[in-house]
Coordinates of N, CA and C in Angstrom, one line a residue:
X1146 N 0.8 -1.2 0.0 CA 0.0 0.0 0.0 C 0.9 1.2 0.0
X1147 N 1.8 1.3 0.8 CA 2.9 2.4 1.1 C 3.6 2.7 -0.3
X1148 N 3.9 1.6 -1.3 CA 4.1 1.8 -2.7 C 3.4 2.9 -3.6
X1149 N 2.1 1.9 -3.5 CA 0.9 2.4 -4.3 C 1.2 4.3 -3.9
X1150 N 1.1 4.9 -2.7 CA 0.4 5.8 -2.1 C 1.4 6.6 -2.2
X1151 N 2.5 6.4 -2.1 CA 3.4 7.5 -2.3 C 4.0 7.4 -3.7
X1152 N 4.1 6.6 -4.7 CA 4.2 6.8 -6.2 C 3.3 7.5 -6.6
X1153 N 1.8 7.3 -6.0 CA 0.5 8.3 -6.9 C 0.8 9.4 -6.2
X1154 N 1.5 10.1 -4.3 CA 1.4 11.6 -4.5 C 2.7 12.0 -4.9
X1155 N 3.4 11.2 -6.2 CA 4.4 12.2 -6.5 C 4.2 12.5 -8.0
X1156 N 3.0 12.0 -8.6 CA 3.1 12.6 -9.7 C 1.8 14.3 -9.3
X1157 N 0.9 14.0 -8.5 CA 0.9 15.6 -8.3 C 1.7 16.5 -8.0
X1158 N 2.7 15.9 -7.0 CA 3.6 16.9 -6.5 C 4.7 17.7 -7.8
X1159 N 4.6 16.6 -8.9 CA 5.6 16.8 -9.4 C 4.1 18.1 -11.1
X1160 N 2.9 17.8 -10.8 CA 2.3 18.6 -12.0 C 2.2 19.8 -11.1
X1161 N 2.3 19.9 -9.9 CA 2.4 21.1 -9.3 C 3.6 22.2 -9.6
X1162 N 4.6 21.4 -9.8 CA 5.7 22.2 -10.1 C 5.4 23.1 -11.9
X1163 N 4.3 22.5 -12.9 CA 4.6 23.1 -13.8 C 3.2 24.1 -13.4
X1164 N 2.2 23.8 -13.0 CA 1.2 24.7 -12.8 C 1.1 25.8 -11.5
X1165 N 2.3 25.7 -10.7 CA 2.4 26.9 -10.0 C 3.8 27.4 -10.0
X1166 N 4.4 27.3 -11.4 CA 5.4 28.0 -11.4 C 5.7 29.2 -10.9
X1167 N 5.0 30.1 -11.4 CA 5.1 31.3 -10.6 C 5.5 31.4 -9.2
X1168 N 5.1 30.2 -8.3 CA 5.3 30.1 -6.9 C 6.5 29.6 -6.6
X1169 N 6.6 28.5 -7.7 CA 7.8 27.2 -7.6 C 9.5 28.4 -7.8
X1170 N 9.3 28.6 -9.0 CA 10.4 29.8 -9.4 C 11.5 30.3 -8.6
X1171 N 10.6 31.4 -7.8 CA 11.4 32.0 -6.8 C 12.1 31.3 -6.1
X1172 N 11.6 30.2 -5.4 CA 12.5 29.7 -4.4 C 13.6 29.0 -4.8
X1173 N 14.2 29.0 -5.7 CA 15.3 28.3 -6.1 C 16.2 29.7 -6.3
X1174 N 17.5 29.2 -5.0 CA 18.2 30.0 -5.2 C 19.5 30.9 -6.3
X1175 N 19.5 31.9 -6.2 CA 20.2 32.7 -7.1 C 21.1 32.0 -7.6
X1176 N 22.2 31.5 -6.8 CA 23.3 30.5 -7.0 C 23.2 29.3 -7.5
X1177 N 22.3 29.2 -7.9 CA 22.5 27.5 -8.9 C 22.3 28.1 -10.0
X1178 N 22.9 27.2 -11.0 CA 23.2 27.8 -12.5 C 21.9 27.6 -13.0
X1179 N 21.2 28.3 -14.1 CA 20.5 28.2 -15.0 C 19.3 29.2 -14.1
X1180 N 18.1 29.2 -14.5 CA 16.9 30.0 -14.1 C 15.9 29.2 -12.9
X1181 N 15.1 29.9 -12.4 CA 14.5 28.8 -11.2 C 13.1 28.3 -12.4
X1182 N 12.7 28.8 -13.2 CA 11.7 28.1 -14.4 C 12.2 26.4 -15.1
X1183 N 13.8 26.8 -15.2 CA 14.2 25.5 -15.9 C 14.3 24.4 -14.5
X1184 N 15.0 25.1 -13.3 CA 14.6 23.9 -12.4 C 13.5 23.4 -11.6
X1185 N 12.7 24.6 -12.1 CA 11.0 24.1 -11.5 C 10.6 23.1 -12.4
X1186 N 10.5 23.1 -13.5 CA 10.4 22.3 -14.6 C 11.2 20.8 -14.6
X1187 N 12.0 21.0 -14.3 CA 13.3 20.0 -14.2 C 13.0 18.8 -13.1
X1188 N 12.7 19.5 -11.5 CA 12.1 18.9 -10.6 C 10.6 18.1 -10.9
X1189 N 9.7 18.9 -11.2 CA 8.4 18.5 -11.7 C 8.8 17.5 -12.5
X1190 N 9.4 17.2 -13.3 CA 9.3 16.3 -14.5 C 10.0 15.3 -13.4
X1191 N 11.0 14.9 -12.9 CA 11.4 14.2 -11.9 C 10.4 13.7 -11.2
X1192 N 9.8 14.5 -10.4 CA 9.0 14.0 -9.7 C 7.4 13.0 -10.1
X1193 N 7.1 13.2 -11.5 CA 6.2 12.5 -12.2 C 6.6 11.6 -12.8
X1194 N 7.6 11.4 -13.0 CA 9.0 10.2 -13.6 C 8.8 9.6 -12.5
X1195 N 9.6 9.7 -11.4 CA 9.6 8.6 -10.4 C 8.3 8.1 -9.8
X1196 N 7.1 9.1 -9.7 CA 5.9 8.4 -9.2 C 5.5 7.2 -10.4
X1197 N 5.6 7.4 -11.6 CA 5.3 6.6 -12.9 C 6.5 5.3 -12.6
X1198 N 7.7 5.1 -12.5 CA 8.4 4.4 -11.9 C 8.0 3.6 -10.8
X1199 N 7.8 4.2 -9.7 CA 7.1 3.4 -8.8 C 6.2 2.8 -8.8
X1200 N 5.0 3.6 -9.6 CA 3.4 2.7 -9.5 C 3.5 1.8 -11.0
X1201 N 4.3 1.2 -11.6 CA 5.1 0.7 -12.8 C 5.7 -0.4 -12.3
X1202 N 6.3 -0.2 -11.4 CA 7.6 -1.0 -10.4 C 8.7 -1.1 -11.4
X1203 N 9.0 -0.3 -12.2 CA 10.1 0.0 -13.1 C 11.5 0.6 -12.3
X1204 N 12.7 -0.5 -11.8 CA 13.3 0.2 -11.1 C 12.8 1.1 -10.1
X1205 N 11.4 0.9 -9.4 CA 11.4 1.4 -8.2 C 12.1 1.7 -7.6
X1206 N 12.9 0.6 -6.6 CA 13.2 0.8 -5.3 C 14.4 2.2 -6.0
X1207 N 15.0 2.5 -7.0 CA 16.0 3.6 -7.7 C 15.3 4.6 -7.6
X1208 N 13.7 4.7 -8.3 CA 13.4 5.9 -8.3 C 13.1 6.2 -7.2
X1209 N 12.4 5.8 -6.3 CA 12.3 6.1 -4.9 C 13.2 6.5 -3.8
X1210 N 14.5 6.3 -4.1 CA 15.6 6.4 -3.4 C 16.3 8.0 -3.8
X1211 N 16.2 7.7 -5.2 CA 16.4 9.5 -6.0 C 15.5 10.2 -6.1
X1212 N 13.7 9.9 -5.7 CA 13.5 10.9 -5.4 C 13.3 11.5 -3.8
X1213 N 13.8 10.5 -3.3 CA 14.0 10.9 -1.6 C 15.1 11.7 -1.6
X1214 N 16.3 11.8 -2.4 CA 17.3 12.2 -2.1 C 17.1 13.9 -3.1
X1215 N 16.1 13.8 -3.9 CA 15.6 14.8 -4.3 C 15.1 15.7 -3.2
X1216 N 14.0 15.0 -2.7 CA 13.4 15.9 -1.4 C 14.5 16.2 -0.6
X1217 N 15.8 15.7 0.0 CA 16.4 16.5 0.8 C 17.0 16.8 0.6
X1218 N 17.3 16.9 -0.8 CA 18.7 18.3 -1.0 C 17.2 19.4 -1.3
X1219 N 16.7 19.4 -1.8 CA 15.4 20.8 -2.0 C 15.0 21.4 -0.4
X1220 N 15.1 20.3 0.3 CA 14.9 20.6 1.9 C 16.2 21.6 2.5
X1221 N 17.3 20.9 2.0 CA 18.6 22.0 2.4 C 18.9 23.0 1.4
X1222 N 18.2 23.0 0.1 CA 18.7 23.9 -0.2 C 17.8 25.8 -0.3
X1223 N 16.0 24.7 -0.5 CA 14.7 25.8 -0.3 C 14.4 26.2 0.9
X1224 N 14.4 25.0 1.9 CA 13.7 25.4 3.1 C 14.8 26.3 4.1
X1225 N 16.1 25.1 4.2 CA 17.0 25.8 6.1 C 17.4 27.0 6.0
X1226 N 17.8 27.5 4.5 CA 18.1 28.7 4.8 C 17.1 29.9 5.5
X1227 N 16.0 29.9 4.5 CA 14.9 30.7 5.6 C 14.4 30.5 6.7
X1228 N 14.5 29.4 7.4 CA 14.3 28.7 8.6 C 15.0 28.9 9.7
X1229 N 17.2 29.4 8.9 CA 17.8 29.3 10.1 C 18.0 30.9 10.0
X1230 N 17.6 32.3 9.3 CA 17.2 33.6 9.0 C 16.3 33.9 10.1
X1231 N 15.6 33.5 10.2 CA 14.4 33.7 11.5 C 13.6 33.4 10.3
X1232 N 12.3 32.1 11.0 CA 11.1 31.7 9.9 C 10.2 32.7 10.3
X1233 N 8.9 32.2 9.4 CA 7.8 32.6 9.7 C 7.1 31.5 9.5
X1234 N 5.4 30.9 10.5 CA 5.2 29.7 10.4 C 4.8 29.0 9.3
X1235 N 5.0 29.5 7.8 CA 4.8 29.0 6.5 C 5.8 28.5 6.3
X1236 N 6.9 29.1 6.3 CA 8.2 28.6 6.2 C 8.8 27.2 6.9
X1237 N 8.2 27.4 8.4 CA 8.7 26.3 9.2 C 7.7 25.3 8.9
X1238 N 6.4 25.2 8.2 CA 5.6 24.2 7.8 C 6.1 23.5 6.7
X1239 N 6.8 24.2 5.8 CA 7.2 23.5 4.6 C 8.6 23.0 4.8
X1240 N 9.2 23.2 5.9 CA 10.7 22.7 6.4 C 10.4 21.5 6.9
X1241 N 9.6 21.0 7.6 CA 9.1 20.1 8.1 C 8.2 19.4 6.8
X1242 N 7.0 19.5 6.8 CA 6.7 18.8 5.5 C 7.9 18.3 4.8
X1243 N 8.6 19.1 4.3 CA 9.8 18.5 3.0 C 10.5 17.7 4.0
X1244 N 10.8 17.8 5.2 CA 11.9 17.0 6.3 C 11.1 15.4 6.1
X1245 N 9.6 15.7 5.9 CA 8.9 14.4 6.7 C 8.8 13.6 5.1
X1246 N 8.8 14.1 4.5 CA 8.4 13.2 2.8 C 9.4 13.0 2.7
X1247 N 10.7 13.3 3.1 CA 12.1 13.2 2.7 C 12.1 11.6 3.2
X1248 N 12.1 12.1 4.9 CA 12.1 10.8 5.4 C 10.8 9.4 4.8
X1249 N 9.9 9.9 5.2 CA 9.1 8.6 4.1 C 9.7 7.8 2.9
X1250 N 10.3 9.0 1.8 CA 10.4 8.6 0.8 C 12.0 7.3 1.3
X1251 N 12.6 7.8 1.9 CA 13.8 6.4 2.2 C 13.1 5.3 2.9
X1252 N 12.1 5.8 3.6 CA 11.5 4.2 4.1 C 10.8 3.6 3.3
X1253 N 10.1 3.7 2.1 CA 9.6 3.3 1.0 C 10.5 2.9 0.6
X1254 N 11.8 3.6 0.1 CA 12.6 2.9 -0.7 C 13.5 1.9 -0.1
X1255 N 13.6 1.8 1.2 CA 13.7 0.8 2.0 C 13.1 -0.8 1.7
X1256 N 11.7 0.1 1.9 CA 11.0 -1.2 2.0 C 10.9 -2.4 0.7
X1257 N 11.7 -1.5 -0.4 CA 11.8 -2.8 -1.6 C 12.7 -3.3 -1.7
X1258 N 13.5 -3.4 -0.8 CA 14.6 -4.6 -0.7 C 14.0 -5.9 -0.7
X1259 N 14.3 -7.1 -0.8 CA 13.7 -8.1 -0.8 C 14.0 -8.9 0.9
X1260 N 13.4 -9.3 1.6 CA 13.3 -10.1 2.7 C 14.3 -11.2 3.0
X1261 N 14.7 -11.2 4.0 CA 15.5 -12.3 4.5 C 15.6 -13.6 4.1

């Protein structure tokens, strides 16, 4: 079930990224090369990839692992800065949220290892 359920919320998460661009954008910081459009785009498509991978079981336990390791570099790279600035409690909801899907996402990809 824990397959199923987190492969299907990552292809929203990942059509979110093309339909609220405008939101997605900004937070990608100055310092990474290229525009925050091309890595809003870039992420989103990742993230619809790997949910289609997982609910597929196409190299799951891979996509699951890269996109957990997706969620916590976007966790260190979108959220702690504003967090360790002084937050505000939007801020510290989405540091947490991305902290907690991070972690999920390696216990999923855990859990496709095969059994003793």
């Amino acid at each position: 079930i824990a397959h199923g359920l987190f492969g299907t919320a990552m292809i929203p998460f990942g059509v979110a990224h093309f339909l609220y661009m405008n939101a997605t954008a900004p937070l990608v910081p100055h310092w990474l090369p290229g525009s925050g459009v091309f890595w809003g785009y870039l992420t989103g498509a990742t993230f619809v990839a790997a949910g289609l991978a997982i609910l597929l079981n196409v190299t799951a336990r891979l996509a699951t692992a890269l996109v957990a390791a997706q969620m916590a570099l976007l966790t260190l790279i979108i959220w702690v800065p504003p967090v360790a600035r002084g937050p505000n409690p939007g801020q510290w909801q989405e540091f947490v949220t991305s902290w907690v899907l991070s972690a999920c996402g390696w216990i999923v990809a855990e859990s496709f290892r095969p059994g003793p």
